Amino acid sequence: MAVSDLVGVPFPSTLSLFSDQSLQGKIRQIESYIEICSDLNEVYTTLERVEHFNKMKTTKEVCKLLHGTPTAIADDLIYGAVVKYAKAFTNSNGFTQLEKSNVFPKGSADSESHAEIMSLRNKFFAHRELGINHHKLYVIQEPKNSTIILNTSGQVIRATMSKNLQIPKIQSCVSTAQKWVQNKINDISHEITKNLSTDQITQINSISK
């Protein structure tokens, strides 16, 4: 059995037989949704890992050995998860995006949580609008010499985002979005296959593996 028997062959969308604009639009749309679905699956798995890190009961010796690694990893994971989640709802030329109003019922808990996540993404994770984890300039006093020394080595009061965010709220949003996207993929997939002509089906089945 060849790999193509399991995963298939590329849809021949560049051939003239498949140049219909409606079909081309559906292909681009379903490809975007499949990519979004893959990202959301990764985000959900990442959030589960963050939950695991947060629940770890490490001893002082292990913490000393790891130099706080579990917390650092959890924070890096949450950064990536929030940015990747937000990408699904962000406009990109040529790609389908998710609309909040379509995915989450108005006034629902998920709708409110989604707004909070996007605000954090826009004001903290991707930009610097919130006054969190900013560099604070310290000064070392030298009164005897009537001088001062600026300490520029990085005095930053850091908030541990993986422990301050409510992970279950984010997971709920991701889960709702996953289901919505999968339904769209199923609908468009059915729409594409049921409208293919006999010639188009013959052309697809004749592609060499």
Short mmCIF file of C-alpha atoms in Angstrom, two decimals:
data_model
loop_
_atom_site.label_atom_id
_atom_site.label_comp_id
_atom_site.label_asym_id
_atom_site.label_seq_id
_atom_site.Cartn_x
_atom_site.Cartn_y
_atom_site.Cartn_z
CA MET A 1 0.00 0.00 0.00
CA ALA A 2 1.38 3.40 -1.01
CA VAL A 3 1.30 6.46 1.24
CA SER A 4 -1.07 8.10 -1.28
CA ASP A 5 -3.58 5.33 -0.59
CA LEU A 6 -3.83 6.68 2.96
CA VAL A 7 -3.40 10.45 2.57
CA GLY A 8 -4.51 10.88 -1.05
CA VAL A 9 -3.01 13.07 -3.79
CA PRO A 10 -3.08 16.88 -4.09
CA PHE A 11 -6.42 18.22 -5.36
CA PRO A 12 -5.74 19.26 -9.00
CA SER A 13 -7.05 22.79 -8.53
CA THR A 14 -4.58 24.25 -11.06
CA LEU A 15 -6.01 22.26 -13.98
CA SER A 16 -8.41 24.07 -16.33
CA LEU A 17 -11.15 21.54 -15.61
CA PHE A 18 -11.27 22.90 -12.05
CA SER A 19 -10.99 26.62 -12.86
CA ASP A 20 -14.57 27.44 -11.80
CA GLN A 21 -14.31 30.43 -9.43
CA SER A 22 -16.89 29.04 -7.02
CA LEU A 23 -14.95 25.79 -6.69
CA GLN A 24 -11.64 27.65 -6.37
CA GLY A 25 -13.13 29.77 -3.58
CA LYS A 26 -14.36 26.70 -1.70
CA ILE A 27 -10.95 25.04 -2.03
CA ARG A 28 -9.16 28.09 -0.61
CA GLN A 29 -11.75 28.31 2.15
CA ILE A 30 -11.53 24.68 3.23
CA GLU A 31 -7.71 24.79 3.13
CA SER A 32 -7.80 27.80 5.48
CA TYR A 33 -10.23 26.08 7.83
CA ILE A 34 -8.11 22.91 7.88
CA GLU A 35 -5.06 25.01 8.81
CA ILE A 36 -7.04 26.80 11.54
CA CYS A 37 -8.32 23.47 12.87
CA SER A 38 -4.76 22.13 13.06
CA ASP A 39 -3.63 25.25 14.95
CA LEU A 40 -6.54 25.01 17.40
CA ASN A 41 -5.75 21.34 18.06
CA GLU A 42 -2.16 22.31 18.88
CA VAL A 43 -3.36 25.17 21.11
CA TYR A 44 -5.60 22.84 23.11
CA THR A 45 -2.76 20.34 23.58
CA THR A 46 -0.47 23.19 24.67
CA LEU A 47 -3.00 24.37 27.26
CA GLU A 48 -3.18 20.85 28.67
CA ARG A 49 0.61 20.91 29.05
CA VAL A 50 0.45 24.25 30.86
CA GLU A 51 -2.13 22.81 33.25
CA HIS A 52 0.23 19.90 33.87
CA PHE A 53 3.14 22.22 34.64
CA ASN A 54 1.00 24.29 37.00
CA LYS A 55 -0.03 21.18 38.94
CA MET A 56 3.48 19.80 39.34
CA LYS A 57 4.47 19.28 42.98
CA THR A 58 8.20 19.77 42.56
CA THR A 59 10.51 19.63 45.56
CA LYS A 60 12.88 22.48 46.38
CA GLU A 61 15.80 20.37 45.17
CA VAL A 62 14.18 19.73 41.79
CA CYS A 63 13.25 23.42 41.42
CA LYS A 64 16.83 24.38 42.20
CA LEU A 65 18.12 21.85 39.68
CA LEU A 66 15.78 23.08 36.96
CA HIS A 67 16.30 26.78 37.78
CA GLY A 68 12.57 27.43 37.52
CA THR A 69 12.36 25.72 34.13
CA PRO A 70 8.78 24.38 34.56
CA THR A 71 7.43 27.91 35.10
CA ALA A 72 9.48 29.32 32.21
CA ILE A 73 8.31 26.56 29.88
CA ALA A 74 4.69 27.04 30.96
CA ASP A 75 4.93 30.78 30.27
CA ASP A 76 6.47 30.19 26.84
CA LEU A 77 3.73 27.69 26.05
CA ILE A 78 0.95 30.10 27.06
CA TYR A 79 2.51 32.87 24.93
CA GLY A 80 2.50 30.61 21.89
CA ALA A 81 -0.99 29.28 22.59
CA VAL A 82 -2.60 32.72 22.88
CA VAL A 83 -0.89 34.09 19.76
CA LYS A 84 -1.73 30.99 17.71
CA TYR A 85 -5.34 31.04 18.93
CA ALA A 86 -5.69 34.73 18.03
CA LYS A 87 -4.25 34.09 14.55
CA ALA A 88 -7.42 32.17 13.67
CA PHE A 89 -9.47 35.34 14.27
CA THR A 90 -7.02 37.80 12.69
CA ASN A 91 -7.36 39.09 9.13
CA SER A 92 -4.71 37.81 6.70
CA ASN A 93 -4.84 38.53 2.97
CA GLY A 94 -5.96 35.49 1.00
CA PHE A 95 -6.91 33.43 4.04
CA THR A 96 -10.25 32.72 5.69
CA GLN A 97 -10.54 33.92 9.28
CA LEU A 98 -12.98 33.07 12.03
CA GLU A 99 -15.58 35.65 13.02
CA LYS A 100 -16.33 35.89 16.73
CA SER A 101 -20.05 36.44 16.10
CA ASN A 102 -20.26 33.20 14.09
CA VAL A 103 -18.33 31.01 16.52
CA PHE A 104 -19.56 32.23 19.92
CA PRO A 105 -23.20 33.01 20.82
CA LYS A 106 -23.61 36.69 21.73
CA GLY A 107 -23.42 37.26 25.48
CA SER A 108 -22.15 33.74 26.19
CA ALA A 109 -19.34 33.01 28.65
CA ASP A 110 -17.13 31.93 25.74
CA SER A 111 -17.82 35.19 23.91
CA GLU A 112 -16.71 37.22 26.93
CA SER A 113 -13.65 35.03 27.52
CA HIS A 114 -12.70 35.32 23.84
CA ALA A 115 -12.81 39.13 24.07
CA GLU A 116 -10.49 38.98 27.10
CA ILE A 117 -8.06 36.66 25.31
CA MET A 118 -7.93 38.88 22.21
CA SER A 119 -7.41 41.97 24.37
CA LEU A 120 -4.48 40.29 26.13
CA ARG A 121 -3.06 39.23 22.78
CA ASN A 122 -3.31 42.75 21.37
CA LYS A 123 -2.18 44.65 24.48
CA PHE A 124 0.32 42.28 26.07
CA PHE A 125 1.41 39.15 24.21
CA ALA A 126 1.96 40.82 20.82
CA HIS A 127 2.38 44.45 21.93
CA ARG A 128 3.35 46.50 25.00
CA GLU A 129 0.25 48.49 25.92
CA LEU A 130 -0.28 46.94 29.35
CA GLY A 131 2.13 47.90 32.13
CA ILE A 132 3.20 44.29 32.72
CA ASN A 133 6.75 42.89 32.57
CA HIS A 134 8.26 46.22 31.51
CA HIS A 135 11.88 47.03 32.26
CA LYS A 136 12.32 49.14 35.38
CA LEU A 137 15.42 51.31 35.49
CA TYR A 138 17.29 51.05 38.79
CA VAL A 139 19.96 53.38 40.09
CA ILE A 140 22.86 52.49 42.38
CA GLN A 141 23.60 55.33 44.79
CA GLU A 142 27.16 56.54 45.35
CA PRO A 143 26.68 59.44 47.83
CA LYS A 144 30.34 59.52 48.88
CA ASN A 145 31.45 60.17 45.31
CA SER A 146 28.44 62.34 44.50
CA THR A 147 27.73 60.03 41.59
CA ILE A 148 25.21 57.43 40.59
CA ILE A 149 25.37 54.31 38.48
CA LEU A 150 22.48 53.18 36.33
CA ASN A 151 21.76 49.48 36.69
CA THR A 152 20.83 48.34 33.20
CA SER A 153 21.17 44.60 33.78
CA GLY A 154 17.44 43.99 33.48
CA GLN A 155 15.48 44.68 36.63
CA VAL A 156 12.10 43.39 35.51
CA ILE A 157 9.22 42.47 37.77
CA ARG A 158 7.72 39.59 35.83
CA ALA A 159 4.18 38.33 36.14
CA THR A 160 3.88 34.57 35.66
CA MET A 161 1.15 34.55 33.04
CA SER A 162 0.67 30.78 33.01
CA LYS A 163 -0.42 30.93 36.66
CA ASN A 164 -2.42 34.16 36.43
CA LEU A 165 -4.60 33.25 33.45
CA GLN A 166 -7.66 31.06 33.85
CA ILE A 167 -6.66 28.19 31.55
CA PRO A 168 -10.09 26.45 31.62
CA LYS A 169 -11.70 29.60 30.15
CA ILE A 170 -9.25 29.57 27.24
CA GLN A 171 -9.74 25.83 26.78
CA SER A 172 -13.50 26.33 26.58
CA CYS A 173 -13.09 28.93 23.82
CA VAL A 174 -10.69 26.71 21.89
CA SER A 175 -13.00 23.71 22.22
CA THR A 176 -16.00 25.70 20.95
CA ALA A 177 -13.95 27.04 18.01
CA GLN A 178 -12.66 23.54 17.21
CA LYS A 179 -16.19 22.17 16.91
CA TRP A 180 -17.35 25.11 14.80
CA VAL A 181 -14.41 24.83 12.39
CA GLN A 182 -14.76 21.06 12.06
CA ASN A 183 -18.43 21.49 11.14
CA LYS A 184 -17.46 24.05 8.48
CA ILE A 185 -14.83 21.68 7.08
CA ASN A 186 -17.40 18.88 6.88
CA ASP A 187 -19.99 21.14 5.21
CA ILE A 188 -17.61 22.53 2.58
CA SER A 189 -16.09 19.11 1.94
CA HIS A 190 -19.55 17.71 1.25
CA GLU A 191 -20.40 20.70 -0.95
CA ILE A 192 -17.25 20.27 -3.06
CA THR A 193 -17.57 16.52 -3.56
CA LYS A 194 -21.29 16.48 -4.34
CA ASN A 195 -20.91 19.17 -7.05
CA LEU A 196 -17.97 17.62 -8.93
CA SER A 197 -18.83 16.60 -12.48
CA THR A 198 -18.21 13.12 -13.86
CA ASP A 199 -15.28 14.50 -15.89
CA GLN A 200 -13.75 16.09 -12.79
CA ILE A 201 -14.05 12.87 -10.78
CA THR A 202 -12.49 10.92 -13.66
CA GLN A 203 -9.64 13.46 -13.85
CA ILE A 204 -8.95 13.19 -10.11
CA ASN A 205 -8.97 9.38 -10.16
CA SER A 206 -6.54 9.37 -13.10
CA ILE A 207 -3.82 11.30 -11.23
CA SER A 208 -0.72 9.13 -10.96
CA LYS A 209 0.28 8.20 -7.41
#
